[in-house]
GROMACS .gro file of C-alpha atoms in nm:
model
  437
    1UNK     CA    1  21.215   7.047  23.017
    2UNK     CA    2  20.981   6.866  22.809
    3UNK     CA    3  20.722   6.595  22.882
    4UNK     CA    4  20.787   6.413  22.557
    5UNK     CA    5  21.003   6.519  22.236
    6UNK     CA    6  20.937   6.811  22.036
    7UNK     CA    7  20.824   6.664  21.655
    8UNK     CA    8  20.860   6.846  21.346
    9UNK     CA    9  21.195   6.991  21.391
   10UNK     CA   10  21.366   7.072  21.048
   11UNK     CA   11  21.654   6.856  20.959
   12UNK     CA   12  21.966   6.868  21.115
   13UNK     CA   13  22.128   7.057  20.882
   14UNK     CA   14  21.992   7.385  20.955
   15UNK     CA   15  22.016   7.613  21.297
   16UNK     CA   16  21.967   7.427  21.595
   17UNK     CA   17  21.901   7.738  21.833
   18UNK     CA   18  21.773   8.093  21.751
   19UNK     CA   19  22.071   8.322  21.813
   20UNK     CA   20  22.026   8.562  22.095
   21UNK     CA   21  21.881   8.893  21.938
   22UNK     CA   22  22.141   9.140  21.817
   23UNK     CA   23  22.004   9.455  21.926
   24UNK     CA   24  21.837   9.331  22.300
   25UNK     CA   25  21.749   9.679  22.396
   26UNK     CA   26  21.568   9.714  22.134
   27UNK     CA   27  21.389   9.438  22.212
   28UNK     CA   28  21.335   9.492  22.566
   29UNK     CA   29  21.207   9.791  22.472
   30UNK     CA   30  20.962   9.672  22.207
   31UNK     CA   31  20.830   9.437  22.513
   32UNK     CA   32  20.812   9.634  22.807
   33UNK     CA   33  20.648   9.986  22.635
   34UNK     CA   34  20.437   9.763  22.491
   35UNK     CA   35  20.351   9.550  22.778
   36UNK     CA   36  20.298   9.896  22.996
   37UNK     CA   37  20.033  10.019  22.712
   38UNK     CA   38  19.850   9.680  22.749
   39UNK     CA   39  19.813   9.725  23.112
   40UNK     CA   40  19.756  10.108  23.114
   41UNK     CA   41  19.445  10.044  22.917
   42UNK     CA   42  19.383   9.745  23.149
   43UNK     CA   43  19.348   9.926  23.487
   44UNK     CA   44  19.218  10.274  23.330
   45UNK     CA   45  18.915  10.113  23.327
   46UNK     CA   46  18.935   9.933  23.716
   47UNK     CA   47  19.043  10.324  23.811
   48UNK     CA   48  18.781  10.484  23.633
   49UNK     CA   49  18.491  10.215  23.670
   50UNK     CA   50  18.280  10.473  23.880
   51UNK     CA   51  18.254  10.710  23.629
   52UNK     CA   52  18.206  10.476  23.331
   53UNK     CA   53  17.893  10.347  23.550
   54UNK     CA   54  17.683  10.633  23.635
   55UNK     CA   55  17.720  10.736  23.265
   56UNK     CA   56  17.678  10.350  23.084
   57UNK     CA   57  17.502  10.162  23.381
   58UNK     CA   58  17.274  10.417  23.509
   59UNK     CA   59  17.107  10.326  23.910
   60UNK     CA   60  16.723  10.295  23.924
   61UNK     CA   61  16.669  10.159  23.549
   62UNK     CA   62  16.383   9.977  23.451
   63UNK     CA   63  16.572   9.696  23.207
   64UNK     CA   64  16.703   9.387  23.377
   65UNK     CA   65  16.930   9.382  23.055
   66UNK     CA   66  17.148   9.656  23.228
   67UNK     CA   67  17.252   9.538  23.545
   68UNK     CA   68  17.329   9.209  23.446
   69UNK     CA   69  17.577   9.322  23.170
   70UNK     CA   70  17.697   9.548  23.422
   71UNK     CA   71  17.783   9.271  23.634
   72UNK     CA   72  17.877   9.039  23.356
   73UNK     CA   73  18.123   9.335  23.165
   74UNK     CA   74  18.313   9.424  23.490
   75UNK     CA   75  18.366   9.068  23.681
   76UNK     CA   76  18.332   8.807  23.421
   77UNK     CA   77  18.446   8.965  23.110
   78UNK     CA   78  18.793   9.094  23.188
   79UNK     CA   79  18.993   8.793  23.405
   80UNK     CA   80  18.744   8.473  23.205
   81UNK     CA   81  18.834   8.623  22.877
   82UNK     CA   82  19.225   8.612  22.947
   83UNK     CA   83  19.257   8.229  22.951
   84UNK     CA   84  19.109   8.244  22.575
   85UNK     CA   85  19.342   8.555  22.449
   86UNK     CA   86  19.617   8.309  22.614
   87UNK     CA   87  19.548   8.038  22.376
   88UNK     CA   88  19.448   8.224  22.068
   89UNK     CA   89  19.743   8.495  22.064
   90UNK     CA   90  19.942   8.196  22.194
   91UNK     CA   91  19.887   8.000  21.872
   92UNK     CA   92  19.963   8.292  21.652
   93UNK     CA   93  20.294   8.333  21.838
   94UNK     CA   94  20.370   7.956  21.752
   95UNK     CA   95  20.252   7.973  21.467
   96UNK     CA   96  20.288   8.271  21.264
   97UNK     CA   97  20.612   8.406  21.537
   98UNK     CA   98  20.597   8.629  21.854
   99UNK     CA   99  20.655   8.979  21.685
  100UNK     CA  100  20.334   8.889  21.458
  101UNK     CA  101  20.155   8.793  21.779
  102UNK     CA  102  20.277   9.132  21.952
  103UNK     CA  103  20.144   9.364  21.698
  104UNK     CA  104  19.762   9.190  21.685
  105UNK     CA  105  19.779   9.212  22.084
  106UNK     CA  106  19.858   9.571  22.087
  107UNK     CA  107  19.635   9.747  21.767
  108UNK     CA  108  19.336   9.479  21.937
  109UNK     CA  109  19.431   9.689  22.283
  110UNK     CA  110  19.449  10.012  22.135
  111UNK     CA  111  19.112   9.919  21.951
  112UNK     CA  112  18.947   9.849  22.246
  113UNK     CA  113  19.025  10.143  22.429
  114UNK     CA  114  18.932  10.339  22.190
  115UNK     CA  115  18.598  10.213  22.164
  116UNK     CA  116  18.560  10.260  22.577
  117UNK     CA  117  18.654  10.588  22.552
  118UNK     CA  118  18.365  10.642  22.204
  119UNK     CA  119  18.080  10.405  22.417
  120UNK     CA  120  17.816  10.598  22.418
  121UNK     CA  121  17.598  10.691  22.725
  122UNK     CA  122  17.297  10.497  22.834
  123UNK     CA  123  17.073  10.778  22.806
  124UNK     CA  124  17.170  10.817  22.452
  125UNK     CA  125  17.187  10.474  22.348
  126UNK     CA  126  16.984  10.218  22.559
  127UNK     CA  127  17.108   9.930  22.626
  128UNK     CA  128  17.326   9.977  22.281
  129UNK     CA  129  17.577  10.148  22.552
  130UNK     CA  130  17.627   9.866  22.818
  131UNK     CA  131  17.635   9.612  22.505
  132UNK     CA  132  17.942   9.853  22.341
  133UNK     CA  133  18.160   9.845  22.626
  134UNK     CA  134  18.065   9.469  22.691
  135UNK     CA  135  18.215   9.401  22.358
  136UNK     CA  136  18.547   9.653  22.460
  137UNK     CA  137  18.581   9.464  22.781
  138UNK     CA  138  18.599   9.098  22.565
  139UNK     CA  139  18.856   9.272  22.321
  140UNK     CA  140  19.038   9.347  22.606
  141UNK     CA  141  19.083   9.040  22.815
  142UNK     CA  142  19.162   8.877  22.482
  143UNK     CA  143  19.433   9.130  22.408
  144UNK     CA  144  19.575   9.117  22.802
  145UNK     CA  145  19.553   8.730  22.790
  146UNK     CA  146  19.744   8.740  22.456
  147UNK     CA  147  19.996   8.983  22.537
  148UNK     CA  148  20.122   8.761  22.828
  149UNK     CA  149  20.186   8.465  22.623
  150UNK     CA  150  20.359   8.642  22.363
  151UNK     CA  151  20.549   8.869  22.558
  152UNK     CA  152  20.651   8.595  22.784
  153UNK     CA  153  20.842   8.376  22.474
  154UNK     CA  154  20.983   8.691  22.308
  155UNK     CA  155  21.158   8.840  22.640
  156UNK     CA  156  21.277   8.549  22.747
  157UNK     CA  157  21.380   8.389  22.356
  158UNK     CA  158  21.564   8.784  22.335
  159UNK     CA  159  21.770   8.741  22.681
  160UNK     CA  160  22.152   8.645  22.619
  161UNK     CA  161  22.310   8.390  22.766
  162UNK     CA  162  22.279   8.394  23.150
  163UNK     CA  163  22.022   8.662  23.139
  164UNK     CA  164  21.697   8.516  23.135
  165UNK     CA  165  21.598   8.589  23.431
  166UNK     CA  166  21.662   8.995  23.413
  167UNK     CA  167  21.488   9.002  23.101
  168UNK     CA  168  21.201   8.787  23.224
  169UNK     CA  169  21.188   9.045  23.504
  170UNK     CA  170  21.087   9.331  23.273
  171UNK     CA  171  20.742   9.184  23.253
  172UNK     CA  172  20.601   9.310  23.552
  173UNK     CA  173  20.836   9.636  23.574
  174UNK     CA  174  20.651   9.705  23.260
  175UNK     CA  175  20.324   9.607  23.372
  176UNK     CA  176  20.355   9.804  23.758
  177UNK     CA  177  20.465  10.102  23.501
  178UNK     CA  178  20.149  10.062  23.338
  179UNK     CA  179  19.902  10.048  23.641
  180UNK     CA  180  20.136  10.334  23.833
  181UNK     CA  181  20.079  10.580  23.458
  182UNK     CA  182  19.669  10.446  23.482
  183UNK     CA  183  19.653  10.543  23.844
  184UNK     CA  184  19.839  10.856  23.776
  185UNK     CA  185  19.584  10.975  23.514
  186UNK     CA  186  19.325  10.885  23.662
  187UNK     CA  187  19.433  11.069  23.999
  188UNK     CA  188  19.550  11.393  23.766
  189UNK     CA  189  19.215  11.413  23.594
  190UNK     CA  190  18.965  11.413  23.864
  191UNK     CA  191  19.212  11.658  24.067
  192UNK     CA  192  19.189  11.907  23.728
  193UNK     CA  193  18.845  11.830  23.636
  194UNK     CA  194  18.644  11.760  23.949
  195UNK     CA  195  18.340  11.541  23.946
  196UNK     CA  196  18.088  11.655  23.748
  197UNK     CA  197  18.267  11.659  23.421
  198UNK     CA  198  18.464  11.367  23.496
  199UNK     CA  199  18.133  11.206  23.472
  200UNK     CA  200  18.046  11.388  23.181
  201UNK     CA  201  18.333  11.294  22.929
  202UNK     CA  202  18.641  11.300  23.149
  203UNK     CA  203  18.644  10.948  23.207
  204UNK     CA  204  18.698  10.939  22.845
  205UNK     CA  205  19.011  11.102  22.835
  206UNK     CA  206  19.268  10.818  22.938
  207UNK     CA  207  19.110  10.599  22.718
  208UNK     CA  208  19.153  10.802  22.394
  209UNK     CA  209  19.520  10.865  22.537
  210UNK     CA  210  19.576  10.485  22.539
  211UNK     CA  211  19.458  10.405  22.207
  212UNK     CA  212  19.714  10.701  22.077
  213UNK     CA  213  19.969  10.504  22.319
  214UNK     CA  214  19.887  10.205  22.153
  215UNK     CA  215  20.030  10.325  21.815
  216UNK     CA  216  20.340  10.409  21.969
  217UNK     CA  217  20.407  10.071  22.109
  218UNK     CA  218  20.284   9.909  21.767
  219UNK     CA  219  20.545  10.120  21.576
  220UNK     CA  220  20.815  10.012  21.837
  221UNK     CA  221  20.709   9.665  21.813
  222UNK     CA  222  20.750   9.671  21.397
  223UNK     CA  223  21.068   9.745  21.450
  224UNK     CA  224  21.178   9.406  21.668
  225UNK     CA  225  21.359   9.119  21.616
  226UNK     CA  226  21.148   8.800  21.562
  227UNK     CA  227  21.278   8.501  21.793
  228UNK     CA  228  21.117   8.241  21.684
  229UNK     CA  229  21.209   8.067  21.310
  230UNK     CA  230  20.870   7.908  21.246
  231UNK     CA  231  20.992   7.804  20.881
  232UNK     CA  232  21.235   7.577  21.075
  233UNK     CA  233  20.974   7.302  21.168
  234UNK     CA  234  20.837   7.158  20.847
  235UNK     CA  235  20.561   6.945  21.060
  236UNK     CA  236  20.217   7.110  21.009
  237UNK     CA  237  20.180   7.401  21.203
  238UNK     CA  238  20.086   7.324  21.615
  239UNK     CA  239  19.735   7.253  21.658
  240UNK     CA  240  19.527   7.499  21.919
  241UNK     CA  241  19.517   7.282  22.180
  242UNK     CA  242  19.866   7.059  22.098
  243UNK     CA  243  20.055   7.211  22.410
  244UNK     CA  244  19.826   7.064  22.637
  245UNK     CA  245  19.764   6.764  22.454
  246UNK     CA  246  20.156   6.684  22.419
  247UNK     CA  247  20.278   6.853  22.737
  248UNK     CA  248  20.035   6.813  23.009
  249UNK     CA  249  20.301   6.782  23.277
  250UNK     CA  250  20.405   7.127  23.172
  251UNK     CA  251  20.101   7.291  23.169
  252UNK     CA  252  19.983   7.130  23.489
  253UNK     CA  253  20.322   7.268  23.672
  254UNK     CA  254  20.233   7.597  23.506
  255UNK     CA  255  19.905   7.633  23.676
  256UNK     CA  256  20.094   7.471  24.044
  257UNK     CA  257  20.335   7.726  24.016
  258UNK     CA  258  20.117   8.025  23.930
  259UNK     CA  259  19.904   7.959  24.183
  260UNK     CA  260  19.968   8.131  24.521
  261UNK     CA  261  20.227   8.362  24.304
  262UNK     CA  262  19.882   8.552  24.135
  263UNK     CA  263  19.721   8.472  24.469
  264UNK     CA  264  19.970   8.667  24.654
  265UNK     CA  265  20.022   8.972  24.367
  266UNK     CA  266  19.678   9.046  24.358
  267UNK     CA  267  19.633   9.094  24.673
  268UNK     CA  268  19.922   9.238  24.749
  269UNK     CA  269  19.902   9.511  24.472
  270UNK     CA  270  19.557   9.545  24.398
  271UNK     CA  271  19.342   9.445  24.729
  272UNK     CA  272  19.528   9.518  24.992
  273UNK     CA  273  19.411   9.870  25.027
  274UNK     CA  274  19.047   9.771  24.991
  275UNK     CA  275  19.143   9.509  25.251
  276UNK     CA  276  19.331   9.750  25.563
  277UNK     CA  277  19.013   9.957  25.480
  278UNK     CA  278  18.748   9.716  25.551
  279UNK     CA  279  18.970   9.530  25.863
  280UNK     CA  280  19.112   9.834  26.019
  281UNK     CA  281  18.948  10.173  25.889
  282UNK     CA  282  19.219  10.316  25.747
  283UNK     CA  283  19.158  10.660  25.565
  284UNK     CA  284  19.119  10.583  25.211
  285UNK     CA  285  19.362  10.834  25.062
  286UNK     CA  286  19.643  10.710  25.297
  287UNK     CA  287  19.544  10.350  25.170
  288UNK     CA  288  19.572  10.458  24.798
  289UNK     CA  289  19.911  10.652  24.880
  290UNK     CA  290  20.075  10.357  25.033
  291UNK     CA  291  19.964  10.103  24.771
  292UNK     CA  292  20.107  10.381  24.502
  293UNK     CA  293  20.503  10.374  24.689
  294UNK     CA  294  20.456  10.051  24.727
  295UNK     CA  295  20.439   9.983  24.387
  296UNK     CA  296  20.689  10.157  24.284
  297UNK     CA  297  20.900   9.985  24.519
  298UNK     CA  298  20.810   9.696  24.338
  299UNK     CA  299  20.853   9.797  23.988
  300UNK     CA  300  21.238   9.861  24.104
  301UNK     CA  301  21.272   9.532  24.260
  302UNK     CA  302  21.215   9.332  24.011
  303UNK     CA  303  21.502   9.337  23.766
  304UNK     CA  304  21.715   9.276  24.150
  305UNK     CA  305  21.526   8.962  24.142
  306UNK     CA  306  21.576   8.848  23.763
  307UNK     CA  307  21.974   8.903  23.808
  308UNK     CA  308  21.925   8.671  24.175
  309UNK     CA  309  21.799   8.407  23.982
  310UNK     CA  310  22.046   8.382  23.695
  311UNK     CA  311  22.327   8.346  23.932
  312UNK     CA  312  22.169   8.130  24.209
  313UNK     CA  313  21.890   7.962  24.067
  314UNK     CA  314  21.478   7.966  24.016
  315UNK     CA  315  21.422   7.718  24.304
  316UNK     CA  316  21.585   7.977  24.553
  317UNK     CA  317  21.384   8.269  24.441
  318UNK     CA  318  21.022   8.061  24.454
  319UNK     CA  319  21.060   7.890  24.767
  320UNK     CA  320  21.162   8.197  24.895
  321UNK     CA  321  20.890   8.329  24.780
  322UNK     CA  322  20.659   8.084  24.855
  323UNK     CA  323  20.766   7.949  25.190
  324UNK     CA  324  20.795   8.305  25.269
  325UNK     CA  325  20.410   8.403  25.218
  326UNK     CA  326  20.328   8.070  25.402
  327UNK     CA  327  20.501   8.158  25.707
  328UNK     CA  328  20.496   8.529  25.715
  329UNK     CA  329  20.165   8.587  25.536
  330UNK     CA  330  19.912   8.594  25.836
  331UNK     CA  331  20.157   8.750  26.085
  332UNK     CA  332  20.186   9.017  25.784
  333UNK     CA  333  19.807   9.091  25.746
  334UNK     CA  334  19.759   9.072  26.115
  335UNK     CA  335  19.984   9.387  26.172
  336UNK     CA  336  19.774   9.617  26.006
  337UNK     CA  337  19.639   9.834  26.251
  338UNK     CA  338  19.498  10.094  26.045
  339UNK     CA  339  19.808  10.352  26.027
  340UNK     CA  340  19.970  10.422  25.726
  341UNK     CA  341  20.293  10.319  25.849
  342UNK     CA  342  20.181   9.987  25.901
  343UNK     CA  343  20.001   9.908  25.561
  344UNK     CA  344  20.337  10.087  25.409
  345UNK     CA  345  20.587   9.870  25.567
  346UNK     CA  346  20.335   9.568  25.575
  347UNK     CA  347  20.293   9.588  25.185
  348UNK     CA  348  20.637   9.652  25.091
  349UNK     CA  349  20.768   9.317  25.315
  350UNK     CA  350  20.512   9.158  25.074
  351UNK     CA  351  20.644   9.309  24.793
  352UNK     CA  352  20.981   9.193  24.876
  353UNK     CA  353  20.843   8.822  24.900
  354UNK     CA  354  20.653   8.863  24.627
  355UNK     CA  355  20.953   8.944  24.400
  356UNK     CA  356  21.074   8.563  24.405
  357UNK     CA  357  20.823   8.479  24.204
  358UNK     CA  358  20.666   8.798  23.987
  359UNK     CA  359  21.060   8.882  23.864
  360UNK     CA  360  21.108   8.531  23.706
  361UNK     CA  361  20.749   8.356  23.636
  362UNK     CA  362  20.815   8.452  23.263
  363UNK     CA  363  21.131   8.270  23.251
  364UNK     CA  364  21.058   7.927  23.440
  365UNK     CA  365  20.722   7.935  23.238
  366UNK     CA  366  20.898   7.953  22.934
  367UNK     CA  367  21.143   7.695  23.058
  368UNK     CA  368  20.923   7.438  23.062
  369UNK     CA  369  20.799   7.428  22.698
  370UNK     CA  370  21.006   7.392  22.345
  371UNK     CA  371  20.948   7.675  22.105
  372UNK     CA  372  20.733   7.508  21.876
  373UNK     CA  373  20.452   7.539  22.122
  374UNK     CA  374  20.603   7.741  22.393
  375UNK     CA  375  20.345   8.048  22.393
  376UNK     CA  376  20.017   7.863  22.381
  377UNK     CA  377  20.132   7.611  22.598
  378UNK     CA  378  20.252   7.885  22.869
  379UNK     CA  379  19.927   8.161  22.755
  380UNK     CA  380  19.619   7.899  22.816
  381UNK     CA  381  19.720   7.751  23.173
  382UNK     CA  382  19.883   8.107  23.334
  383UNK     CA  383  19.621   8.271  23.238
  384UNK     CA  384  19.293   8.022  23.317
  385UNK     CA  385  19.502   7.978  23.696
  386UNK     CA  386  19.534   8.379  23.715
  387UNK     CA  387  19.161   8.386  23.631
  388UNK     CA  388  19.081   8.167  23.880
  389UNK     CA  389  19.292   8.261  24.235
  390UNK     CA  390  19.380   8.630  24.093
  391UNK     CA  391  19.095   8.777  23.965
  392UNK     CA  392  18.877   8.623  24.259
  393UNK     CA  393  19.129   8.754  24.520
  394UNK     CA  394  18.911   9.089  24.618
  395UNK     CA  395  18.617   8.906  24.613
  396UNK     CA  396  18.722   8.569  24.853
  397UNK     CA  397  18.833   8.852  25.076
  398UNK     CA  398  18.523   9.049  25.071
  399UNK     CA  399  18.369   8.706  25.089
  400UNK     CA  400  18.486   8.629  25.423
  401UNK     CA  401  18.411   8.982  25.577
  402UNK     CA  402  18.063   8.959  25.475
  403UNK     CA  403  18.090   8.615  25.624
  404UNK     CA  404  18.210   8.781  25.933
  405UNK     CA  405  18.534   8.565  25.965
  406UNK     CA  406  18.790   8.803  25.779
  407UNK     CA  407  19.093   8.659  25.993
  408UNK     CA  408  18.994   8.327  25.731
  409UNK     CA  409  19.154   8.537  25.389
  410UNK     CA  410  19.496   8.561  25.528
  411UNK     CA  411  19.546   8.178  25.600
  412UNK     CA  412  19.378   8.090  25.231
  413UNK     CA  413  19.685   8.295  25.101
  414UNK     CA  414  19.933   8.162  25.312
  415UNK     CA  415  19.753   7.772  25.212
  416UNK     CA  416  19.805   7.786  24.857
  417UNK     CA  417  20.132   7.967  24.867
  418UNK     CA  418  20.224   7.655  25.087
  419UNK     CA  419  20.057   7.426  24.817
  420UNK     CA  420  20.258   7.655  24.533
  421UNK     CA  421  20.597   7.557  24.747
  422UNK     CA  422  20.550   7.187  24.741
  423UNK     CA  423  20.576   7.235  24.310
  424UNK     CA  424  20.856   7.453  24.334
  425UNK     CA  425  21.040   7.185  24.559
  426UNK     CA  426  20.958   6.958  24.289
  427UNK     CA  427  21.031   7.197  24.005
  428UNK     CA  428  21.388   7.118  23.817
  429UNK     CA  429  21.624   7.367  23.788
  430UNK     CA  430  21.638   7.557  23.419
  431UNK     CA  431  21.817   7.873  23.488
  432UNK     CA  432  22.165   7.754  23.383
  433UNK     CA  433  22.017   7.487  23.084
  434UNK     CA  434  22.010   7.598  22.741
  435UNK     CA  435  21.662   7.703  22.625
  436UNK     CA  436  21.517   7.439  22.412
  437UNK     CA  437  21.426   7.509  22.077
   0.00000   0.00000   0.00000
């Protein structure tokens, strides 16, 4: 679906349509290890954020420089940074083609961790150390911003006929693979190690092993198929902000459907262990334990959901999704009552909802835009609506409890999962159309 032609199409003498790749393991390979690197370097640093504080962002200090880039580096920097990696990697995709775009998001990732794990401390440093990993943070929401767009369009742009939707799913089994290995290291390290020197240069560790990582995913990526024939379109090269500009009806359905889906994911994989502990004083290592299975649940779920929608249909999958979070959502959260059994079986009902929409956002986004703007027009609006109802997920919900009305964050989900539905009901069907070109 497009909201007006695509222009500067070669003439009609040459290929119409990219063929399918030839070697599609391969390729889903080059995407998903890739895409799990990205995201192992991503939450390293939300696992290990204690430790990188005492060391870089040291309590009691005189400078007013230091807590502010504190603040600034940990809840600005990462999730506002994504929307602009979105439409800068985006362009090179369109531009320049996705494997090009694949290989700058990955070395930029693998750069940035490395320079996390080489900040220096604030005691030797000043505020030279809170300014270093400042800097690694806006690498990093650039690359992670980036990596979506351009891993979105080459998955999907891979996939064989009918198969979309599985290959689309591979997007977040790579990326729960990548927060299940962060968590893992980070877990292994301080059971090894212990405190005290995982504040001195532990905390290091995974970060070092990511930028290694980093090369291995770069060499797999050389190795891919490029999907996209930018020397097809003899039209000057899409401008930044054409998508947009040409296909607003696109990008605004982007940022309708996205909506409740990051809404739901974040806190569903992320908060919702923070959340049973503040609401029903859970023990924290049971929390932690049943967020870990239930992830992993999830991660195996979503290729299930990818193969659902290439015989039945998007639409079925989202409003399943989303009418499902509407109506179950509060009766969900309001179950917890601070066992482990319940947040288990309470999380992994979510996760079941929630794989209507996380196994095949990559396809229907990349549905709804031709190729010669299809991964900045898909990178810029995901990612600035992810930035705005993800990233701020933990913190509406702390919100409220601090507000003293926590019963309040479970009907804001279910809301704008309900708002999400009413675009999906709207949303045409693409599963069985031929992608356009």
């Amino acid at each position: 679906m497009t909201d007006t032609p695509p222009v500067g199409l070669a003439p009609s003498s040459g290929p119409t349509v990219p063929p399918p790749a030839r070697r599609p393991l391969r390729q889903l390979l080059a995407a998903s290890v890739g895409n799990a690197v990205e995201w192992y370097d991503w939450y390293a640093y939300t696992f290990l954020a204690a430790y990188i504080a005492n060391q870089v962002f040291p309590a009691g200090s005189g400078n007013s420089l230091v807590p502010l880039l504190s603040t600034f580096a940990v809840f600005a920097v990462g999730f506002f940074m994504r929307p602009v990696g979105g439409l800068l990697m985006g362009a090179v995709a369109d531009r320049r083609g996705r494997r090009a775009a694949l290989t700058v998001t990955i070395l930029l990732m693998g750069g940035s961790s490395l320079l996390v794990g080489l900040t220096p401390t604030y005691a030797a440093a000043g505020v030279l150390a809170p300014v270093v990993l400042v800097v690694a943070r806006l690498l990093q929401g650039l690359s992670v911003g980036g990596e979506f767009a351009a891993s979105t369009t080459f998955l999907v742009e891979s996939a064989g006929p009918g198969r979309r939707g599985l290959f689309s799913s591979f997007q977040y089994v790579s990326t729960s693979a990548g927060q299940l290995a962060a968590s893992g290291t980070a877990a292994l390290l301080v059971g090894v190690l212990g405190d005290q020197r995982m504040n001195g240069w532990g905390w290091r560790i995974p970060f070092l092993v990511g930028a290694v990582l980093s090369l291995v995913g770069f060499w797999i990526r050389r190795g891919a198929e490029e999907t996209h024939d930018v020397a097809r379109h003899d039209a000057p090269r899409p401008g930044l902000f054409e998508a947009l500009r040409r296909h607003p009806r696109a990008s605004l359905l982007i940022g309708g459907v996205t909506a409740g889906g990051t809404l739901a994911y974040y806190t569903w994989t992320s908060y919702l262990p923070t959340y049973a502990e503040l609401n029903t004083g859970i023990d924290k290592a049971d929390a932690l334990l049943a967020g870990t299975l239930s992830l992993a649940f999830f991660a195996l779920l979503q290729p299930v959901g990818g193969l659902l929608s290439d015989r039945f249909g998007r639409k079925p999958l989202l409003l399943f999704f989303g009418l499902g979070f509407a109506l179950l959502g509060v009766p969900l959260l309001r179950a917890l009552d601070g066992s482990f059994l319940s947040l288990l079986l309470v999380q992994c009902a979510g996760m079941v909802l929630l794989t209507g929409f996380t196994a095949i956002s990559a396809a229907v986004n990349a549905e709804l835009f031709p190729a010669r703007v299809r991964a900045a027009g898909i990178g810029f609006p995901y990612s600035l609506t992810v930035a705005v109802f993800g990233g701020t997920a933990p913190y509406v919900g702390t919100l409220f409890k601090e507000l003293d009305h926590p019963g309040l964050f479970p009907w804001y989900v279910a809301a704008l999962c309900l708002v999400s539905s009413a675009v999906y009901l709207r949303l045409p069907e693409t599963a069985h159309k031929e992608l356009d070109s």
